[in-house]
Short mmCIF file of C-alpha atoms and ligand atoms in Angstrom, two decimals:
data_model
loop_
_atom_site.label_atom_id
_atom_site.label_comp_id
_atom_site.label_asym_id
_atom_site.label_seq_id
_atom_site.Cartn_x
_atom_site.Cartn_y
_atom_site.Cartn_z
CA UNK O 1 0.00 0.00 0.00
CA UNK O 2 1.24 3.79 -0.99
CA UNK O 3 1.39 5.83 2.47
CA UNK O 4 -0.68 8.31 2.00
CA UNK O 5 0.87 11.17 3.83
CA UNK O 6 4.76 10.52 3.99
CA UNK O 7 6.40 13.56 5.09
CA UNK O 8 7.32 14.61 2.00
CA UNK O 9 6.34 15.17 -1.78
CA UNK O 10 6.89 12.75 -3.96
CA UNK O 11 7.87 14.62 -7.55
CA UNK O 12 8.53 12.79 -10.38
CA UNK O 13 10.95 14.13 -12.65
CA UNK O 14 11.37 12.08 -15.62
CA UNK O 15 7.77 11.66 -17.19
CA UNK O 16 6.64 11.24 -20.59
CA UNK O 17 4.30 12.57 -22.84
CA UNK O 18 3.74 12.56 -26.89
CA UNK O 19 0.87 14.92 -28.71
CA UNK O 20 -0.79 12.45 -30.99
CA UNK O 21 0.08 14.63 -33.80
CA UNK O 22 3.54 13.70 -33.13
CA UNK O 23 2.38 10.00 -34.59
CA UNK O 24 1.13 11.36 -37.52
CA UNK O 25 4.48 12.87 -38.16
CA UNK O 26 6.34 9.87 -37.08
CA UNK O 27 4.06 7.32 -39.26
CA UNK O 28 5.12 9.73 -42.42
CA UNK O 29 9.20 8.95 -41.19
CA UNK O 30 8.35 5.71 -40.85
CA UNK O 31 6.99 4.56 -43.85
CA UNK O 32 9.82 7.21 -45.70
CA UNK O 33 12.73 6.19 -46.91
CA UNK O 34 15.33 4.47 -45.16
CA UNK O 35 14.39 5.55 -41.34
CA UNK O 36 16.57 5.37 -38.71
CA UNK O 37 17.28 1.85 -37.39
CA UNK O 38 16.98 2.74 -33.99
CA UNK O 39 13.21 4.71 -34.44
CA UNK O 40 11.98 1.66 -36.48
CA UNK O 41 12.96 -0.57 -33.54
CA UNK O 42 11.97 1.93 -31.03
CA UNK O 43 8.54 3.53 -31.96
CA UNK O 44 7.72 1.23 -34.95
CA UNK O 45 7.11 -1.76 -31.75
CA UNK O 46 5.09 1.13 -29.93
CA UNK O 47 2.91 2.34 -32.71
CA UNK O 48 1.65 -0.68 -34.11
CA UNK O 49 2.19 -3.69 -31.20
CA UNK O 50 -0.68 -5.39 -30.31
CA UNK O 51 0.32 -6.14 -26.95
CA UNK O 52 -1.59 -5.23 -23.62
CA UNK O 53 2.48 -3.42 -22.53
CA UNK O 54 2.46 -1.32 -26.06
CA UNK O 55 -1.49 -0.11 -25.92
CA UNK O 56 -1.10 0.82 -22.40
CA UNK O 57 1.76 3.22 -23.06
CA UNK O 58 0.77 4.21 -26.08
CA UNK O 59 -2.51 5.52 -24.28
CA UNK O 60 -1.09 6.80 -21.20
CA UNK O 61 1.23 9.13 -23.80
CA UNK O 62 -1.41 11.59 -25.14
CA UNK O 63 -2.97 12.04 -21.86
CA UNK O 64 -2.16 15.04 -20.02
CA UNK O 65 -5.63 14.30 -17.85
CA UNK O 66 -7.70 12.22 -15.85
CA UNK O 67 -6.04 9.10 -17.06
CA UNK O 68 -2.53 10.20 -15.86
CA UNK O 69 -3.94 12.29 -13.02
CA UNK O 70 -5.58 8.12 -11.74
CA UNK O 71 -2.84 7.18 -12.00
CA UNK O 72 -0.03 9.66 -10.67
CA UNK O 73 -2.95 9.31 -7.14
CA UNK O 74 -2.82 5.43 -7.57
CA UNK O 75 0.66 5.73 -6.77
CA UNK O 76 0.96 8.08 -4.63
CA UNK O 77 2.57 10.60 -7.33
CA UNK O 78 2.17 14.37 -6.21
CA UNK O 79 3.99 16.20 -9.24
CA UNK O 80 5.25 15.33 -12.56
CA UNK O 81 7.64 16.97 -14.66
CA UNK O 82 6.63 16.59 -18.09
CA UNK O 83 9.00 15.83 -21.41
CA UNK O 84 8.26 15.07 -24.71
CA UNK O 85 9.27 11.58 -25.29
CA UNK O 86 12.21 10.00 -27.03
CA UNK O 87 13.49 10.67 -29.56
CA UNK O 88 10.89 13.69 -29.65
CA UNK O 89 11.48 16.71 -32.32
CA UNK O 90 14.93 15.10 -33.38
CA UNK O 91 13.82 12.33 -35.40
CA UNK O 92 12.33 15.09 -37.82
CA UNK O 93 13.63 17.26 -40.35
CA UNK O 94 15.22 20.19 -39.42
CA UNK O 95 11.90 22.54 -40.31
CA UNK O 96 9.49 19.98 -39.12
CA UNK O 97 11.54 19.78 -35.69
CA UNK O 98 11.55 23.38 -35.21
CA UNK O 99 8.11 23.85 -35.79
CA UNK O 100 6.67 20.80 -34.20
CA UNK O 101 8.90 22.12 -31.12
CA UNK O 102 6.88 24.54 -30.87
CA UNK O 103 3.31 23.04 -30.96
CA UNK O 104 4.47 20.39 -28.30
CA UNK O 105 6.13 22.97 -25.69
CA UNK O 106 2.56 25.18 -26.26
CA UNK O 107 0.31 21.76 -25.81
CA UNK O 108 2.64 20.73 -22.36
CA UNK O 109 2.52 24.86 -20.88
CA UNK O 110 -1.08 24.22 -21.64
CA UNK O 111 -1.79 21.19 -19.82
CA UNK O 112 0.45 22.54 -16.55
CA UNK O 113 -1.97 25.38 -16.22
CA UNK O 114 -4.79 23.35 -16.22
CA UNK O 115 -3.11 21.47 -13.18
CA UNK O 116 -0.62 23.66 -12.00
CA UNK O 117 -0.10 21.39 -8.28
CA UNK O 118 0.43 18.14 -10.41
CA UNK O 119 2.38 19.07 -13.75
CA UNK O 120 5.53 20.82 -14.35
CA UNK O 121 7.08 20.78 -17.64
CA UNK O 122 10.20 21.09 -19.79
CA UNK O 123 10.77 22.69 -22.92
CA UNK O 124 11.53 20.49 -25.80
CA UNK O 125 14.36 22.04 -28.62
CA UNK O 126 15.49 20.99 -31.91
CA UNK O 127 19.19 20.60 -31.68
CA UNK O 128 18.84 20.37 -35.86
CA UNK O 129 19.13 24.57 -35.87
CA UNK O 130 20.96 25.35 -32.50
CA UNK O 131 19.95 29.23 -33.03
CA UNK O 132 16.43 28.19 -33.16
CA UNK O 133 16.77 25.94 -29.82
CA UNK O 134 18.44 28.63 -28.50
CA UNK O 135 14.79 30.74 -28.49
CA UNK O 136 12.99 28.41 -27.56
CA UNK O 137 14.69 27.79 -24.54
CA UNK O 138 13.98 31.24 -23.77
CA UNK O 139 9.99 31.15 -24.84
CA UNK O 140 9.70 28.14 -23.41
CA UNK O 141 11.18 29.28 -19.77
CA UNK O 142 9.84 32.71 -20.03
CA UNK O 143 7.06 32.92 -21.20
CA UNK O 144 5.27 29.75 -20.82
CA UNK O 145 6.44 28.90 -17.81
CA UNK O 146 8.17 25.44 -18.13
CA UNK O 147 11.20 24.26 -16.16
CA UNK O 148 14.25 22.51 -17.77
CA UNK O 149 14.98 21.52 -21.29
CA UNK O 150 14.55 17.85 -22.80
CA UNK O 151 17.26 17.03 -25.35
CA UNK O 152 16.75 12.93 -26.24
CA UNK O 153 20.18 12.39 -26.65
CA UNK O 154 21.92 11.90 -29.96
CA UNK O 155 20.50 13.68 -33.14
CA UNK O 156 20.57 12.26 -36.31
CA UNK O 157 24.01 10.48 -34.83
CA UNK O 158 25.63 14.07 -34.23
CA UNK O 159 26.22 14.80 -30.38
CA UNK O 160 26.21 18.08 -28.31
CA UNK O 161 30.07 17.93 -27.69
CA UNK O 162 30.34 19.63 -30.92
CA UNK O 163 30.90 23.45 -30.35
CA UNK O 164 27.91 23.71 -33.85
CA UNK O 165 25.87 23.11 -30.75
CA UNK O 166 26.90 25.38 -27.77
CA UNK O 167 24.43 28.14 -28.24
CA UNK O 168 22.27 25.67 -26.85
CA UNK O 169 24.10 25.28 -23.67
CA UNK O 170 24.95 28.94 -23.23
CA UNK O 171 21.26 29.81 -23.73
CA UNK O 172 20.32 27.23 -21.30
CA UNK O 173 23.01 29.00 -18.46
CA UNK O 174 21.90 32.19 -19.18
CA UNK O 175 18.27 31.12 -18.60
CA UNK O 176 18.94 29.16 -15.25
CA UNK O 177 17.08 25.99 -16.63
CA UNK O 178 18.74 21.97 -16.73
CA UNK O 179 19.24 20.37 -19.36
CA UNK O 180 17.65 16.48 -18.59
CA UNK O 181 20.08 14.52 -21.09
CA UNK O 182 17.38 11.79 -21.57
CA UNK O 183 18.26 8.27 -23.90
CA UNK O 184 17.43 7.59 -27.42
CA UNK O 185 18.40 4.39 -29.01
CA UNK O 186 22.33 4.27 -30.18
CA UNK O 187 22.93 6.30 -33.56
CA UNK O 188 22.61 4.45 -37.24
CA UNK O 189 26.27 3.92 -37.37
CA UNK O 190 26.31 2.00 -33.59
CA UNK O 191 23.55 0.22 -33.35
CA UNK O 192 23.77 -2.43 -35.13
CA UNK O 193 25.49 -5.44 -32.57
CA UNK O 194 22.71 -4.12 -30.22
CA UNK O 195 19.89 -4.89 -32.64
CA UNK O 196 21.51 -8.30 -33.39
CA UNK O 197 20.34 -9.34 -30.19
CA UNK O 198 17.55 -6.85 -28.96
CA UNK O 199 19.67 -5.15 -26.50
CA UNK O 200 19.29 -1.49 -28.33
CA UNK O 201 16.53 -0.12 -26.40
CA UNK O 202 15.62 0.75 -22.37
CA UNK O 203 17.67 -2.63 -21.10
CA UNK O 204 21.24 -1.39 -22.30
CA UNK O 205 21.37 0.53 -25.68
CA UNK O 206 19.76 3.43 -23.87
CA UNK O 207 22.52 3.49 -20.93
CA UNK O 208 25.50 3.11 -23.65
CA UNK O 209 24.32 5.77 -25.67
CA UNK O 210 23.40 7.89 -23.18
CA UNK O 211 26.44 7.46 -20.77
CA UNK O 212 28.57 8.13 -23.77
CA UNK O 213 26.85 11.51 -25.18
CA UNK O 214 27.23 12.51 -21.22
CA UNK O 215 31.00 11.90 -21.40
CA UNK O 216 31.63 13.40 -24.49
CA UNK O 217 29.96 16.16 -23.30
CA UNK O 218 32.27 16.49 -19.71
CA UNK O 219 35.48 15.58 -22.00
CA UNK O 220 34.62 18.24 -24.96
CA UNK O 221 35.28 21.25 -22.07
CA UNK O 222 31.74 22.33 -21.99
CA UNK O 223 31.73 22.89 -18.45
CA UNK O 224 34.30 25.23 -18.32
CA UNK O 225 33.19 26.85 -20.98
CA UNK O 226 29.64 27.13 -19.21
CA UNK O 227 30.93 26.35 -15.60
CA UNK O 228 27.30 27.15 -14.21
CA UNK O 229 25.35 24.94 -16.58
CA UNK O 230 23.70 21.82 -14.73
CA UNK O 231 22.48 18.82 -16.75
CA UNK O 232 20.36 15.75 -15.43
CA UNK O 233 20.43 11.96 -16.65
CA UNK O 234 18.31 9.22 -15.27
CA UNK O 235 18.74 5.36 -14.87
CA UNK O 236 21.35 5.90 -12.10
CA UNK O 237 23.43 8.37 -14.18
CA UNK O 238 23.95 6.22 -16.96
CA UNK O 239 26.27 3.98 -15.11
CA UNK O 240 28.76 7.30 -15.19
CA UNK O 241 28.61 7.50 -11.42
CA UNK O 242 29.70 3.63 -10.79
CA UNK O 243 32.30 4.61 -13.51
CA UNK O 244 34.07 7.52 -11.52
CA UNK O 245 37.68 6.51 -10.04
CA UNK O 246 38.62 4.75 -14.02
CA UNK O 247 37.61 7.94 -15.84
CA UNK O 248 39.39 10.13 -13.45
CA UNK O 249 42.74 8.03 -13.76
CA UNK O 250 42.21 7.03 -17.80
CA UNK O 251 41.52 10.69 -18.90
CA UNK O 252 44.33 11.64 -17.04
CA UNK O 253 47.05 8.94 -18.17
CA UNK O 254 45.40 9.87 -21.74
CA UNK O 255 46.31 13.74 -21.54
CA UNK O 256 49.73 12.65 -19.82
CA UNK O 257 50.55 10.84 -22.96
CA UNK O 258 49.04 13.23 -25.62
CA UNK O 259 47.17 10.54 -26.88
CA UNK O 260 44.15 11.94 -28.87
CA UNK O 261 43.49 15.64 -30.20
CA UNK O 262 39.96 15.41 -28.37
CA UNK O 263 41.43 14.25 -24.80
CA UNK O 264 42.78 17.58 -23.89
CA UNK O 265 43.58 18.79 -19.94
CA UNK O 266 40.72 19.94 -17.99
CA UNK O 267 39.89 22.44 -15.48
CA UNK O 268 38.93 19.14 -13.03
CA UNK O 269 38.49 16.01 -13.16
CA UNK O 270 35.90 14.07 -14.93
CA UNK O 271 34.12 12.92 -11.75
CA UNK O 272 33.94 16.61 -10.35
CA UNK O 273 32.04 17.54 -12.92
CA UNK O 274 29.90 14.90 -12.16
CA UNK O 275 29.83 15.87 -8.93
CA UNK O 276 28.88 19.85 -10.02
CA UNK O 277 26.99 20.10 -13.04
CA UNK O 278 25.14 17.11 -12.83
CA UNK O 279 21.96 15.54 -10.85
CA UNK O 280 21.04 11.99 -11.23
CA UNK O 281 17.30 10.59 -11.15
CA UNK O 282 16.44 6.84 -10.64
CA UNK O 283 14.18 6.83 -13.28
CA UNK O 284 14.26 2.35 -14.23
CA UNK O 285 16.29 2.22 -11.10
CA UNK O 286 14.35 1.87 -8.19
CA UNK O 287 17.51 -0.21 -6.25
CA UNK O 288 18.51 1.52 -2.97
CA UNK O 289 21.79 0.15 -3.33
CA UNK O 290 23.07 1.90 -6.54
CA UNK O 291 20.80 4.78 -4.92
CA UNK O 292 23.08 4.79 -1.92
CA UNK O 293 26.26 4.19 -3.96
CA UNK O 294 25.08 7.61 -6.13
CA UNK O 295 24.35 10.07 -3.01
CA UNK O 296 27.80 8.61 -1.49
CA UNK O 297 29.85 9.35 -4.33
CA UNK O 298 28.07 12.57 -5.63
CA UNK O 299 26.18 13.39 -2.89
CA UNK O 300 22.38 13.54 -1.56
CA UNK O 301 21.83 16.50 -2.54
CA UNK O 302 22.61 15.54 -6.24
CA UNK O 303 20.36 12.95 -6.55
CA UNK O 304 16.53 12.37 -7.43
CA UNK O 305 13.30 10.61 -8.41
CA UNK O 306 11.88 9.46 -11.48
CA UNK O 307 9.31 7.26 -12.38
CA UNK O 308 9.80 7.36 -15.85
CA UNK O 309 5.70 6.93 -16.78
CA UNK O 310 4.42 5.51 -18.75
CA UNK O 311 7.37 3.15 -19.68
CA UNK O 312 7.96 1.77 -16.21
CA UNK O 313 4.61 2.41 -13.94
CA UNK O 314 4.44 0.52 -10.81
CA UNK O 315 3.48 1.26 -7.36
CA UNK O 316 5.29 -1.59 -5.67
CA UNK O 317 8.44 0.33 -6.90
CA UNK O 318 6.91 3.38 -4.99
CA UNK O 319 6.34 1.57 -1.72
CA UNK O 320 10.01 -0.10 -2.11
CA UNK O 321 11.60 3.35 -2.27
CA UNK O 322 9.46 5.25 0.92
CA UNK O 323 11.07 2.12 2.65
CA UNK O 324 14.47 2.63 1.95
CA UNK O 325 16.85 2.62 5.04
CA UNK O 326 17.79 6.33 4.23
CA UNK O 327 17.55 9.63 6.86
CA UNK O 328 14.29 11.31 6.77
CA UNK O 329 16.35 14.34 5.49
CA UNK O 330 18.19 12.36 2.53
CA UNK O 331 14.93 11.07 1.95
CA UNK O 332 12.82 14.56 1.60
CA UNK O 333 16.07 15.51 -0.79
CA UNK O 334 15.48 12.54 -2.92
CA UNK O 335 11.88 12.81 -3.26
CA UNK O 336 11.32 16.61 -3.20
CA UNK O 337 13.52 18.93 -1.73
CA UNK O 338 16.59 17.93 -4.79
CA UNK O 339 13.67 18.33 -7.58
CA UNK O 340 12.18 21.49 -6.09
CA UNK O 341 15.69 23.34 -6.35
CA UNK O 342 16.89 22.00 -9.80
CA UNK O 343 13.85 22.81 -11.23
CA UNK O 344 12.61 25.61 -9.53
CA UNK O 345 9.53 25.08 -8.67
CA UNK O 346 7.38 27.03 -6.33
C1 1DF U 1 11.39 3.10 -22.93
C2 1DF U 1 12.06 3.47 -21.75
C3 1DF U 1 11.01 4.07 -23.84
C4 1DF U 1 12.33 4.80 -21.53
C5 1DF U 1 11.26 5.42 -23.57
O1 1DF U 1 10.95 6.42 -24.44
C6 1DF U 1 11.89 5.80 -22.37
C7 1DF U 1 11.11 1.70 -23.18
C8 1DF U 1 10.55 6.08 -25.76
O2 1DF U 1 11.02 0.92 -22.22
O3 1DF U 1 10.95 1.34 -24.36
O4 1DF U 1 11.99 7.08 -22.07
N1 1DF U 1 13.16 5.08 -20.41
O5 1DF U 1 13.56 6.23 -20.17
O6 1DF U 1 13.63 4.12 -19.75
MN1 MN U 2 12.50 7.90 -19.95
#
């Protein structure tokens, strides 16, 4: 049974929703030429499935309503923070992304007014035109009131360590909003030893993909270029946390020997950046002991929950975490307090 009244909130941070325009679009990429490997895999299973674990999520997706409203109080959910889902805008073409953007960000500030106590949002950006994502970060946060920006990892195989990208960063600093790094299946030209045996999606492609874009990210200098900038990645960090002490003594021994042109010195270590520019959700993860192992290494006040809903819905997960052998104060962090100050919410 949920508890009722715990002494806390219990915000959800890493929540998914999809317009059902967005399907129309998607239907017209996938029945295009040559789509992406990963989307077929991906959304192709989700759009046209049969099974009772597809039609669920498929349903739960377009509602920004009663039906998720049931069943954020089935579990016991008080707030949601809202993304588009993967891979979002950046399957698209570059005008359709931009524009579809757009529609989605207006249809999720939308639904939060309606139920301002239970939905918070994020903005979602087409990385395709980086000036373009760069206002709409500021729209999106200004004016319609969301909270963080979704980016669903790689696009089109191209990854936000390249400076083409940065205005994106800088306009998320200067704006005082995340960026939630959220997984997309690996990239055309990586995915195919994961398809071979139907390890590309949520059970590991996901984590490699995402892990590495994160990495690439710390190891292209972008925080200390944009020291203040703070990103979030679910599923434990992506492993990245559990990884700490080898990057820290690889990327060091790499710059020692001059190894690669794109392992250059950096202001800290790999694992302090982690440490600073980074919070880490459970979203897939609800396992106190790689929860414990996170808020040890980076600290409790770095990580936080996530349901990730609809994918992965279940109250016994809920009841599992409020029992966690954890202080009542870590506790409030990880449920509340952690999401309240990355994301601002009042
Ligand atoms: C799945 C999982 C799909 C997650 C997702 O978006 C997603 C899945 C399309 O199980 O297929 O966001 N997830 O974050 O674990
Ligand atoms: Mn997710």
């Amino acid at each position: 049974m949920i508890s009722p009244h715990p002494d806390y909130l219990r915000i959800a941070t890493e929540e998914a929703f999809a317009p059902k325009e967005m399907f129309d679009i998607y239907r017209k990429i996938l029945a295009g030429p040559d789509p992406d490997p990963g989307f077929v895999s991906l959304l192709g299973f989700y759009m046209t499935s049969k099974s009772d674990r597809a039609q669920h999520i498929m349903r739960c997706l377009s509602d920004l309503d009663t039906l998720r409203l049931q069943h954020m109080d089935d579990t016991g959910i008080d707030r949601q923070i809202i993304a588009l889902t993967s891979p979002g805008v950046q399957i698209m073409d570059t005008d359709t992304a931009v524009s579809f953007a757009k529609i989605a960000n207006d249809e999720l500030a939308a639904a939060v007014r309606r139920h301002p106590t239970r939905f918070s949002g994020m903005v979602a950006i087409a990385p395709q035109n980086p000036h373009e994502a760069a206002k709409e970060i500021e729209r999106g946060v200004q004016q319609l009131g969301l909270t963080g920006v979704i980016i669903n990892s790689h696009t089109h195989g191209e990854y936000l360590s390249d400076p083409k990208f940065w205005e994106i960063f800088e306009a998320a600093e200067a704006n005082d909003t995340p960026i939630y790094l959220h997984p997309n299946t690996p990239p055309r030209n990586m995915i195919q030893p994961f398809l071979d045996c139907g390890l590309d999606g949520a059970i590991f492609g996901f984590g490699v993909e995402t892990g590495l874009h994160a990495l690439r990210i710390i190891t292209a200098g972008v925080f200390d270029r944009f020291p203040k900038l703070q990103m979030v990645i679910g599923h434990m960090g992506e492993a990245l946390p559990f990884w700490s002490y080898r990057l820290d003594y690889m990327h060091q021994a790499t710059v020692k020997s001059d190894r690669y042109p794109t392992i250059r010195a950096l202001k800290k270590k790999p694992s302090d950046y982690l440490r600073e520019n980074f919070y880490i959700t459970n979203s897939g993860m609800a396992w106190e002991p790689a929860i414990r192992f996170t808020q040890e290494t980076l600290g409790a006040e770095r990580v936080l929950y996530a349901m990730d809903y609809p994918y992965q819905y279940s109250a016994d997960e809920v009841v599992a975490l409020d029992g966690m052998p954890m202080s009542a104060e870590n506790k409030k962090r990880f449920f509340q307090t952690n999401a309240e100050k990355v994301f601002k919410l009042k």
